[in-house]
Short mmCIF file of C-alpha atoms in Angstrom, two decimals:
data_model
loop_
_atom_site.label_atom_id
_atom_site.label_comp_id
_atom_site.label_asym_id
_atom_site.label_seq_id
_atom_site.Cartn_x
_atom_site.Cartn_y
_atom_site.Cartn_z
CA MET A 1 -4.70 -4.02 -2.49
CA GLY A 2 -2.06 -6.00 -4.41
CA SER A 3 -2.13 -9.75 -4.58
CA ALA A 4 -2.80 -10.53 -0.95
CA ALA A 5 -6.19 -12.72 -0.61
CA GLN A 6 -8.73 -11.20 1.99
CA TRP A 7 -11.85 -12.94 3.48
CA PHE A 8 -13.69 -12.92 6.55
CA THR A 9 -15.41 -15.17 9.16
CA GLY A 10 -19.04 -14.59 9.95
CA ALA A 11 -20.30 -12.80 13.10
CA ASN A 12 -20.18 -14.83 16.00
CA ARG A 13 -23.62 -15.62 17.39
CA TRP A 14 -22.82 -15.16 21.21
CA ARG A 15 -22.27 -11.32 20.31
CA LEU A 16 -25.90 -10.83 19.38
CA TRP A 17 -27.05 -10.93 22.99
CA ILE A 18 -24.89 -8.09 24.09
CA ALA A 19 -26.25 -5.65 21.21
CA GLY A 20 -26.16 -2.33 22.31
CA LEU A 21 -24.33 -2.94 25.63
CA VAL A 22 -21.58 -0.72 26.40
CA VAL A 23 -18.35 -2.04 27.98
CA VAL A 24 -15.95 0.44 29.60
CA VAL A 25 -12.55 -1.36 30.25
CA ALA A 26 -10.21 -0.10 32.74
CA ALA A 27 -8.39 1.97 30.41
CA GLY A 28 -11.53 4.01 29.59
CA VAL A 29 -11.60 2.35 26.14
CA LEU A 30 -15.15 2.04 24.36
CA VAL A 31 -15.57 -1.43 22.72
CA ILE A 32 -18.97 -2.31 20.88
CA ALA A 33 -20.24 -5.09 18.79
CA TRP A 34 -23.37 -4.45 17.19
CA PRO A 35 -25.73 -6.44 15.03
CA ASP A 36 -27.07 -6.03 11.54
CA SER A 37 -28.99 -2.53 10.71
CA SER A 38 -30.81 -2.10 7.56
CA THR A 39 -30.53 1.61 7.44
CA LYS A 40 -27.82 4.16 8.06
CA LYS A 41 -28.36 7.68 9.46
CA SER A 42 -25.50 10.11 9.34
CA ALA A 43 -24.67 13.59 9.05
CA PRO A 44 -24.04 15.22 5.49
CA PRO A 45 -20.68 13.76 4.45
CA ALA A 46 -17.47 15.61 5.31
CA PRO A 47 -15.07 16.49 2.59
CA VAL A 48 -12.21 13.92 1.73
CA ALA A 49 -8.93 15.73 1.28
CA GLY A 50 -7.09 12.75 0.49
CA GLY A 51 -6.74 8.97 0.41
CA ARG A 52 -5.18 5.74 -0.69
CA PHE A 53 -5.70 4.66 -4.33
CA ARG A 54 -8.32 7.43 -4.87
CA VAL A 55 -9.37 9.09 -8.11
CA THR A 56 -10.49 12.64 -7.99
CA THR A 57 -13.63 12.28 -10.34
CA VAL A 58 -16.77 10.77 -9.18
CA LEU A 59 -17.45 7.83 -11.45
CA ASP A 60 -21.27 7.42 -11.38
CA SER A 61 -21.48 5.58 -14.65
CA THR A 62 -19.22 3.20 -16.54
CA PRO A 63 -16.14 5.44 -17.45
CA ALA A 64 -15.02 5.50 -21.26
CA ALA A 65 -11.37 5.27 -22.21
CA ALA A 66 -9.57 8.63 -22.72
CA TRP A 67 -6.20 7.66 -23.66
CA THR A 68 -3.81 4.85 -24.13
CA VAL A 69 0.14 4.97 -23.87
CA ARG A 70 2.45 2.37 -25.30
CA ALA A 71 6.30 2.30 -25.43
CA ALA A 72 6.21 3.69 -28.97
CA ASP A 73 4.17 6.71 -27.77
CA LEU A 74 7.14 7.76 -25.45
CA SER A 75 10.40 6.62 -27.08
CA SER A 76 11.63 6.47 -30.55
CA GLU A 77 14.40 4.15 -29.73
CA PRO A 78 14.22 0.80 -31.74
CA GLY A 79 12.90 -2.02 -29.43
CA ALA A 80 12.10 0.23 -26.48
CA VAL A 81 9.83 -1.27 -23.88
CA LEU A 82 7.91 0.08 -21.14
CA LEU A 83 9.22 -1.02 -17.66
CA SER A 84 7.73 -1.69 -14.42
CA VAL A 85 8.03 1.53 -12.08
CA PRO A 86 8.96 1.83 -9.42
CA HIS A 87 10.73 -1.66 -8.83
CA SER A 88 12.39 -2.89 -11.90
CA LEU A 89 14.32 -0.36 -13.73
CA ASP A 90 17.44 -2.54 -14.43
CA ARG A 91 15.63 -5.44 -15.80
CA TYR A 92 12.52 -6.25 -18.41
CA TYR A 93 10.38 -9.08 -17.32
CA GLY A 94 7.98 -9.00 -20.25
CA PHE A 95 5.32 -6.66 -18.62
CA SER A 96 5.18 -3.12 -17.31
CA SER A 97 3.43 -0.68 -14.84
CA PRO A 98 3.43 3.13 -14.34
CA MET A 99 3.43 4.82 -11.05
CA ASP A 100 1.62 7.46 -9.02
CA ALA A 101 3.58 10.72 -8.43
CA GLY A 102 0.91 12.91 -6.97
CA THR A 103 -0.10 15.23 -9.75
CA THR A 104 1.85 13.21 -12.54
CA ILE A 105 1.98 9.61 -13.79
CA VAL A 106 5.37 8.43 -14.09
CA ALA A 107 6.44 5.80 -17.03
CA ALA A 108 9.89 4.40 -17.74
CA THR A 109 11.24 3.03 -21.18
CA ALA A 110 14.44 1.34 -21.96
CA VAL A 111 15.88 -1.20 -24.61
CA PRO A 112 16.35 -4.65 -23.41
CA ALA A 113 19.63 -6.55 -24.27
CA SER A 114 17.56 -9.33 -25.78
CA VAL A 115 13.96 -10.67 -26.05
CA SER A 116 12.82 -11.38 -22.49
CA ASP A 117 12.50 -15.01 -21.42
CA GLY A 118 10.55 -14.11 -18.24
CA THR A 119 13.34 -14.26 -15.97
CA GLY A 120 14.36 -10.69 -16.69
CA VAL A 121 16.95 -9.46 -19.10
CA PRO A 122 19.12 -6.42 -18.40
CA VAL A 123 18.16 -3.00 -20.18
CA GLY A 124 20.07 -0.10 -21.43
CA PRO A 125 19.67 3.50 -20.16
CA VAL A 126 16.50 4.36 -18.69
CA ARG A 127 14.37 7.25 -19.57
CA LEU A 128 11.69 8.46 -17.13
CA HIS A 129 8.57 10.33 -18.38
CA GLY A 130 6.08 12.36 -16.60
CA LEU A 131 2.71 12.03 -18.02
CA ASP A 132 -0.32 14.44 -17.85
CA SER A 133 -3.27 12.28 -16.44
CA ASP A 134 -5.86 14.20 -18.52
CA THR A 135 -4.31 13.35 -21.89
CA GLY A 136 -1.60 10.68 -21.45
CA LYS A 137 0.94 12.92 -23.19
CA PRO A 138 4.37 13.45 -21.71
CA ARG A 139 4.97 16.73 -19.89
CA TRP A 140 8.64 15.81 -19.55
CA THR A 141 11.30 13.13 -20.54
CA THR A 142 14.42 12.96 -18.33
CA ASP A 143 17.43 10.43 -19.38
CA VAL A 144 18.46 9.22 -16.09
CA GLY A 145 20.99 6.39 -17.17
CA GLU A 146 21.21 3.24 -15.06
CA LEU A 147 18.79 2.76 -12.19
CA THR A 148 17.60 -0.08 -10.13
CA SER A 149 14.44 1.23 -8.48
CA CYS A 150 12.60 4.12 -7.40
CA GLY A 151 10.71 4.75 -3.99
CA GLU A 152 7.04 3.59 -3.95
CA ARG A 153 5.87 6.77 -2.27
CA VAL A 154 6.17 10.33 -3.50
CA PHE A 155 6.10 13.24 -0.88
CA ALA A 156 5.93 17.08 -2.14
CA GLY A 157 6.51 15.76 -5.58
CA MET A 158 10.16 14.45 -4.97
CA LEU A 159 10.72 11.02 -6.98
CA THR A 160 13.59 9.17 -5.06
CA CYS A 161 15.38 6.72 -7.28
CA LYS A 162 18.69 4.75 -6.74
CA GLY A 163 21.40 2.66 -8.34
CA ALA A 164 24.04 0.44 -6.66
CA HIS A 165 25.84 3.51 -5.46
CA ARG A 166 23.71 6.24 -6.79
CA ILE A 167 21.25 8.68 -5.37
CA LEU A 168 18.77 10.43 -7.74
CA ILE A 169 16.11 12.77 -6.71
CA ILE A 170 13.56 14.13 -9.30
CA ASP A 171 11.01 16.87 -9.22
CA SER A 172 8.03 14.81 -10.66
CA ALA A 173 6.14 17.92 -11.89
CA THR A 174 9.10 19.10 -13.79
CA GLY A 175 11.22 16.25 -14.40
CA SER A 176 14.33 18.35 -13.27
CA VAL A 177 17.03 16.45 -11.65
CA VAL A 178 17.23 17.98 -7.94
CA THR A 179 20.15 15.65 -6.72
CA ASP A 180 22.40 13.27 -8.53
CA ARG A 181 25.36 11.75 -6.79
CA THR A 182 27.47 8.61 -6.28
CA THR A 183 28.29 7.09 -2.85
CA ASP A 184 31.09 5.08 -1.41
CA PHE A 185 28.38 2.56 0.05
CA GLU A 186 25.57 0.40 -1.44
CA VAL A 187 22.45 2.36 -1.65
CA VAL A 188 19.42 0.47 -0.21
CA ASP A 189 16.62 3.06 0.25
CA VAL A 190 16.22 6.72 -0.19
CA GLN A 191 13.28 8.94 1.29
CA VAL A 192 12.47 12.53 1.29
CA ARG A 193 9.93 13.90 3.74
CA ASP A 194 9.36 17.41 4.75
CA GLY A 195 12.44 18.53 2.95
CA VAL A 196 14.66 16.14 4.79
CA VAL A 197 16.49 13.30 2.89
CA SER A 198 17.44 10.00 4.55
CA VAL A 199 19.45 7.45 3.01
CA ALA A 200 19.91 3.89 4.14
CA GLY A 201 22.83 1.65 2.81
CA ARG A 202 25.34 -0.66 3.62
CA THR A 203 29.08 -1.10 3.43
CA ALA A 204 30.81 -3.31 0.68
CA ASP A 205 31.05 -6.33 3.07
CA GLY A 206 27.36 -5.97 4.00
CA GLN A 207 28.10 -6.09 7.69
CA SER A 208 27.42 -2.58 8.45
CA ALA A 209 24.49 -0.26 7.73
CA VAL A 210 25.08 3.29 6.74
CA ILE A 211 22.26 5.96 7.32
CA THR A 212 22.32 9.69 6.60
CA ARG A 213 20.40 12.47 7.25
CA GLY A 214 20.45 15.68 5.39
CA THR A 215 19.28 17.85 2.44
CA VAL A 216 19.09 17.62 -1.30
CA ALA A 217 22.35 19.53 -1.61
CA ASP A 218 24.02 17.46 1.23
CA ILE A 219 22.68 14.05 2.28
CA ALA A 220 24.70 13.94 5.39
CA ALA A 221 24.22 17.65 6.65
CA THR A 222 22.45 16.55 9.87
CA TRP A 223 24.33 13.38 10.75
CA SER A 224 26.00 10.10 9.04
CA LYS A 225 26.48 6.90 11.25
CA THR A 226 27.29 3.30 10.67
CA TYR A 227 25.60 0.32 12.59
CA PRO A 228 26.82 -3.15 12.69
CA THR A 229 24.57 -6.11 11.65
CA ALA A 230 22.29 -7.34 14.38
CA VAL A 231 23.35 -11.11 13.26
CA PRO A 232 27.10 -11.31 12.94
CA GLY A 233 27.71 -12.90 9.43
CA GLU A 234 24.56 -12.05 8.02
CA PRO A 235 24.19 -9.10 5.73
CA VAL A 236 22.45 -6.29 7.03
CA GLN A 237 19.29 -4.88 5.47
CA PRO A 238 18.28 -1.52 6.70
CA ARG A 239 14.86 -0.06 6.24
CA LEU A 240 13.71 3.64 6.56
CA ASP A 241 10.30 4.09 7.97
CA PRO A 242 10.14 8.01 7.91
CA PRO A 243 9.39 10.27 9.44
CA ASP A 244 10.00 8.70 12.58
CA TYR A 245 11.96 5.42 12.49
CA PHE A 246 14.59 3.25 10.78
CA ARG A 247 15.28 -0.49 11.56
CA LEU A 248 17.81 -3.22 11.01
CA GLY A 249 17.64 -7.03 11.41
CA ARG A 250 14.78 -9.39 10.91
CA ASP A 251 12.64 -11.97 12.84
CA SER A 252 12.84 -11.28 16.64
CA HIS A 253 16.03 -9.30 16.21
CA VAL A 254 15.01 -5.91 14.78
CA GLN A 255 16.58 -2.94 16.12
CA VAL A 256 14.34 0.14 15.99
CA TYR A 257 16.05 3.66 15.92
CA ASP A 258 14.98 7.11 15.95
CA LEU A 259 15.41 8.51 12.67
CA ARG A 260 15.58 12.00 13.67
CA SER A 261 18.58 11.33 15.99
CA GLY A 262 19.98 7.87 14.89
CA GLU A 263 19.70 6.77 18.65
CA PRO A 264 18.54 3.44 19.36
CA LEU A 265 15.10 2.89 20.60
CA PHE A 266 14.54 -0.98 21.20
CA THR A 267 15.03 -4.44 19.78
CA GLY A 268 12.17 -6.74 19.19
CA PRO A 269 10.10 -8.84 16.44
CA VAL A 270 8.82 -5.75 14.79
CA GLY A 271 6.41 -6.52 11.93
CA ASN A 272 5.07 -3.06 10.90
CA ILE A 273 5.18 0.62 11.54
CA PHE A 274 2.17 2.66 10.86
CA ASP A 275 1.98 6.47 9.92
CA GLY A 276 0.98 7.88 13.18
CA GLY A 277 4.02 6.29 15.04
CA ILE A 278 2.39 3.00 16.35
CA ILE A 279 4.56 0.02 16.01
CA ALA A 280 3.32 -3.56 15.69
CA SER A 281 5.45 -6.60 16.92
CA GLN A 282 4.59 -9.83 15.16
CA VAL A 283 5.81 -13.23 16.04
CA ILE A 284 5.12 -15.64 13.13
CA ASP A 285 4.00 -19.04 14.17
CA ARG A 286 6.15 -22.05 12.95
CA SER A 287 3.39 -23.09 10.81
CA GLY A 288 3.58 -19.88 8.86
CA THR A 289 0.38 -18.50 10.09
CA ALA A 290 0.04 -14.94 11.74
CA GLY A 291 1.01 -15.89 15.02
CA THR A 292 0.99 -13.14 17.83
CA VAL A 293 0.65 -9.38 17.18
CA ALA A 294 1.04 -6.40 19.85
CA LEU A 295 0.88 -2.73 19.26
CA LEU A 296 3.85 -0.92 20.64
CA GLY A 297 4.52 2.66 21.62
CA ARG A 298 7.72 4.60 20.56
CA ASP A 299 10.06 3.08 23.09
CA GLY A 300 8.73 -0.39 22.51
CA HIS A 301 6.40 -0.61 25.43
CA LEU A 302 3.25 -2.59 25.16
CA ILE A 303 0.07 -0.77 24.42
CA THR A 304 -2.16 -3.66 23.78
CA ASP A 305 -2.04 -7.43 22.46
CA VAL A 306 -4.06 -7.88 19.27
CA ALA A 307 -6.65 -10.94 19.71
CA ASN A 308 -6.99 -13.22 16.93
CA ALA A 309 -4.05 -11.82 15.05
CA THR A 310 -3.97 -11.38 11.28
CA PHE A 311 -1.32 -10.57 8.92
CA MET A 312 -0.96 -6.61 8.72
CA LEU A 313 -1.49 -5.56 5.14
CA GLU A 314 -3.13 -1.88 4.68
CA TRP A 315 -3.28 -2.29 0.74
CA TYR A 316 -6.91 -1.31 0.22
CA PRO A 317 -8.61 1.82 -1.32
CA ALA A 318 -9.40 4.58 1.37
CA ALA A 319 -10.92 8.01 1.26
CA SER A 320 -12.28 9.13 4.62
CA ALA A 321 -12.47 12.54 6.17
CA ALA A 322 -11.94 10.97 9.49
CA PRO A 323 -8.43 9.49 10.37
CA LEU A 324 -8.29 5.87 9.57
CA PRO A 325 -7.94 3.40 12.26
CA ILE A 326 -5.48 0.31 12.21
CA MET A 327 -7.76 -2.65 11.44
CA THR A 328 -5.93 -5.81 12.41
CA GLY A 329 -7.30 -9.01 14.12
CA GLU A 330 -10.84 -8.35 15.06
CA SER A 331 -10.52 -4.79 16.04
CA ALA A 332 -10.00 -1.24 15.05
CA TYR A 333 -7.24 0.83 16.85
CA ASP A 334 -6.49 4.47 17.18
CA ARG A 335 -3.60 5.19 14.65
CA THR A 336 -1.76 7.41 17.29
CA THR A 337 -2.73 6.11 20.64
CA GLY A 338 -3.25 2.28 19.88
CA ALA A 339 -6.50 2.35 21.85
CA ILE A 340 -9.07 0.04 20.79
CA LEU A 341 -12.13 1.62 19.13
CA TRP A 342 -14.45 -0.96 18.24
CA THR A 343 -14.44 -4.55 17.57
CA ASN A 344 -16.26 -6.87 15.07
CA PRO A 345 -15.11 -10.37 14.18
CA GLU A 346 -16.16 -9.94 10.58
CA ILE A 347 -13.18 -7.87 9.69
CA ARG A 348 -10.88 -11.07 10.32
CA ILE A 349 -11.33 -14.20 7.98
CA SER A 350 -9.48 -17.54 8.44
CA ASP A 351 -7.79 -19.98 6.14
CA VAL A 352 -4.99 -22.57 6.30
CA ALA A 353 -2.44 -19.77 5.91
CA GLY A 354 -3.68 -18.14 9.16
CA GLY A 355 -5.69 -14.82 9.78
CA LYS A 356 -6.19 -12.30 7.13
CA SER A 357 -8.07 -9.07 6.93
CA ALA A 358 -11.42 -8.95 5.26
CA VAL A 359 -11.30 -5.37 4.58
CA GLN A 360 -11.72 -4.38 0.79
CA GLY A 361 -11.66 -0.72 1.34
CA VAL A 362 -12.90 2.41 3.27
CA VAL A 363 -15.13 4.88 1.53
CA ARG A 364 -15.99 7.90 3.81
CA ASP A 365 -17.40 6.41 7.04
CA THR A 366 -18.04 2.64 5.63
CA VAL A 367 -15.49 -0.01 5.75
CA ILE A 368 -16.28 -2.52 3.06
CA ILE A 369 -15.36 -6.17 3.75
CA ARG A 370 -15.91 -9.56 2.03
CA SER A 371 -17.05 -12.75 3.52
CA GLN A 372 -15.15 -15.92 4.08
CA ASP A 373 -16.40 -17.63 1.17
CA GLY A 374 -16.25 -14.48 -1.16
CA THR A 375 -19.87 -14.65 -1.97
CA THR A 376 -20.94 -11.41 -0.24
CA LEU A 377 -19.71 -7.96 0.63
CA SER A 378 -20.88 -5.91 3.71
CA GLY A 379 -20.65 -2.43 4.99
CA LEU A 380 -19.58 -1.61 8.33
CA ASP A 381 -19.81 1.76 10.04
CA LEU A 382 -16.26 3.30 10.50
CA THR A 383 -16.92 4.94 13.84
CA ASP A 384 -18.28 1.92 15.73
CA GLY A 385 -18.16 -1.12 13.49
CA HIS A 386 -21.61 -2.19 13.49
CA ARG A 387 -22.91 -3.72 10.10
CA ILE A 388 -25.09 -1.41 7.99
CA TRP A 389 -25.51 -3.44 5.07
CA GLN A 390 -25.00 -6.75 3.40
CA ARG A 391 -25.19 -7.63 -0.29
CA PRO A 392 -24.16 -10.72 -2.88
CA SER A 393 -20.83 -10.14 -4.45
CA PRO A 394 -21.28 -8.48 -7.74
CA PHE A 395 -18.74 -10.90 -9.09
CA GLU A 396 -20.07 -13.83 -11.13
CA HIS A 397 -17.64 -16.26 -10.18
CA ALA A 398 -16.56 -14.86 -6.53
CA SER A 399 -15.09 -17.43 -4.20
CA GLN A 400 -12.78 -17.53 -1.39
CA PHE A 401 -9.87 -17.57 -3.67
CA THR A 402 -10.90 -14.48 -5.51
CA LEU A 403 -8.21 -11.68 -5.60
CA TYR A 404 -9.10 -8.15 -6.09
CA ASP A 405 -7.43 -4.83 -6.95
CA GLY A 406 -9.29 -1.40 -6.53
CA VAL A 407 -9.75 2.15 -6.42
CA THR A 408 -12.30 4.63 -4.82
CA ASP A 409 -13.67 7.97 -5.82
CA ALA A 410 -14.94 8.73 -2.20
CA THR A 411 -18.40 7.41 -3.13
CA HIS A 412 -17.91 4.31 -4.89
CA LEU A 413 -15.49 1.14 -4.22
CA ILE A 414 -14.27 0.16 -7.70
CA LEU A 415 -12.98 -3.48 -7.63
CA THR A 416 -11.66 -5.75 -10.25
CA ASP A 417 -11.12 -9.58 -10.09
CA GLY A 418 -8.99 -9.39 -13.22
CA VAL A 419 -11.84 -10.14 -15.58
CA THR A 420 -14.39 -7.53 -14.79
CA VAL A 421 -14.53 -4.15 -12.98
CA GLN A 422 -17.45 -3.61 -10.48
CA ALA A 423 -18.60 -0.33 -8.83
CA ILE A 424 -20.63 -0.45 -5.78
CA ASP A 425 -22.11 2.43 -3.95
CA ALA A 426 -20.49 2.33 -0.41
CA ALA A 427 -23.31 3.92 1.42
CA ASP A 428 -25.69 0.79 0.67
CA GLY A 429 -23.74 -1.63 -1.31
CA SER A 430 -25.84 -1.43 -4.42
CA PRO A 431 -24.14 -2.09 -7.81
CA VAL A 432 -23.79 0.75 -9.88
CA TRP A 433 -21.84 -0.07 -13.10
CA SER A 434 -19.80 -2.80 -14.47
CA MET A 435 -17.19 -3.42 -17.43
CA SER A 436 -15.03 -6.10 -18.86
CA LEU A 437 -11.27 -5.54 -18.43
CA PRO A 438 -8.97 -5.53 -21.67
CA PRO A 439 -7.05 -8.61 -22.46
CA ASN A 440 -3.74 -8.49 -20.56
CA GLY A 441 -1.72 -10.50 -23.02
CA ASP A 442 0.61 -12.12 -20.50
CA PRO A 443 -0.47 -15.14 -18.54
CA ARG A 444 1.96 -14.60 -15.77
CA THR A 445 0.18 -11.28 -15.04
CA ARG A 446 -3.20 -9.81 -15.06
CA ALA A 447 -4.66 -6.54 -15.90
CA GLN A 448 -5.08 -4.05 -13.15
CA VAL A 449 -7.25 -1.04 -11.98
CA ARG A 450 -5.03 1.62 -10.54
CA ALA A 451 -5.40 5.16 -9.18
CA LEU A 452 -2.72 7.36 -11.01
CA ALA A 453 -2.43 11.06 -10.47
CA GLY A 454 -6.26 10.99 -9.57
CA ARG A 455 -7.32 9.13 -12.54
CA MET A 456 -8.71 5.65 -13.04
CA VAL A 457 -5.99 3.71 -15.04
CA ILE A 458 -6.27 0.11 -16.32
CA THR A 459 -2.69 -1.43 -16.82
CA THR A 460 -2.01 -4.48 -18.96
CA ALA A 461 1.27 -6.06 -19.73
CA GLN A 462 2.17 -3.80 -22.75
CA ASP A 463 0.11 -0.66 -22.16
CA PHE A 464 -2.10 1.45 -19.90
CA THR A 465 -5.22 3.40 -20.32
CA GLY A 466 -6.78 6.47 -18.50
CA TYR A 467 -10.49 6.15 -18.06
CA GLY A 468 -13.19 8.95 -17.00
CA VAL A 469 -13.79 12.67 -17.83
#
């Protein structure tokens, strides 16, 4: 859930008198606002196949440390350090992080040119290491030379990395290089989905985007096209949104294209594109608040305006058998049609920066949210949005400014405020276990709880430790 602050406003009193009332709008969409309920009756839980920030072992009690990895455990090069994967592979800022590659944890080491002063110093050739999540031991090590970053998401085990004029694709299970080629354009993004390789880049003058579509053997096997910048004189910044779209431009001049054909779809203030194909426009208010948000279809047609908009950030743990809705503003929307599923004003919180999401995680059929002041957590039913439990926050000094990271094991929501880790039962909100985080060792960052290759991992500035069985 990153560093974004998330709180919520309390339920509006006027909604209480319509408890249980069913309102069928013209489009045939059912919107329900429910009062609190002390009990929750549901069918036996359905199996959960995947999720976001999810560990595969149920953590019913305080987990023990299983292994710890430091730079010296992976590299014998004098002065080698752990880098921050996937984003900072060309410079060292004094702290590190590994990344999730499905069944493998990927770490990177290199030797900095000098002692880090906090602004980032160049590093030498990079080595990537694929680690076993059960032991922390390397399964493979691959010398990859100079790189700038890798893609944040790994599909079908393909790790995509790039340099200024280089594309590198690695099989994350074995470390074998699938593709390593140079380009005559600057590489901005590389994605592999369903065996198709998409590459976004730009020409030397920055005034034209280059998009290719192909295979690992030939990145332009399907097509290769160039597109002029949307704002003359301004460098183009292409962005891939596979499997459906790519976009160019910014603010109100975002051009959305069909990634399969390269043909233009529409131009507008696109702020987010969700898995499932729904596109969200967002016009930021001049004061910097969330402004106005609307959900759009593939060709840019309006599906619905989002009431009391929030900034759109889906960066929370999730493990549910049912498809997750898009939760923004005060409502939940179907991820493929954009239809309103339910409304509950508690999922939106307000502060001077505008509306933000109160959602901390989704565990099976429970949406866990926090209060405006951060002192309580509540569980909402995923299917209709009514509140099923509310409890005091397990964090001793919780406030509206508390920031959380977290994971889920599909039974518990496990959160950290940078000082302690707290696990709660998602079904009723009861606290299950807690533990203290190890010292981070760098005042600019904080220790985090991550889900990496199905394992709960705590990362600090200089090492990372796997927990649980």
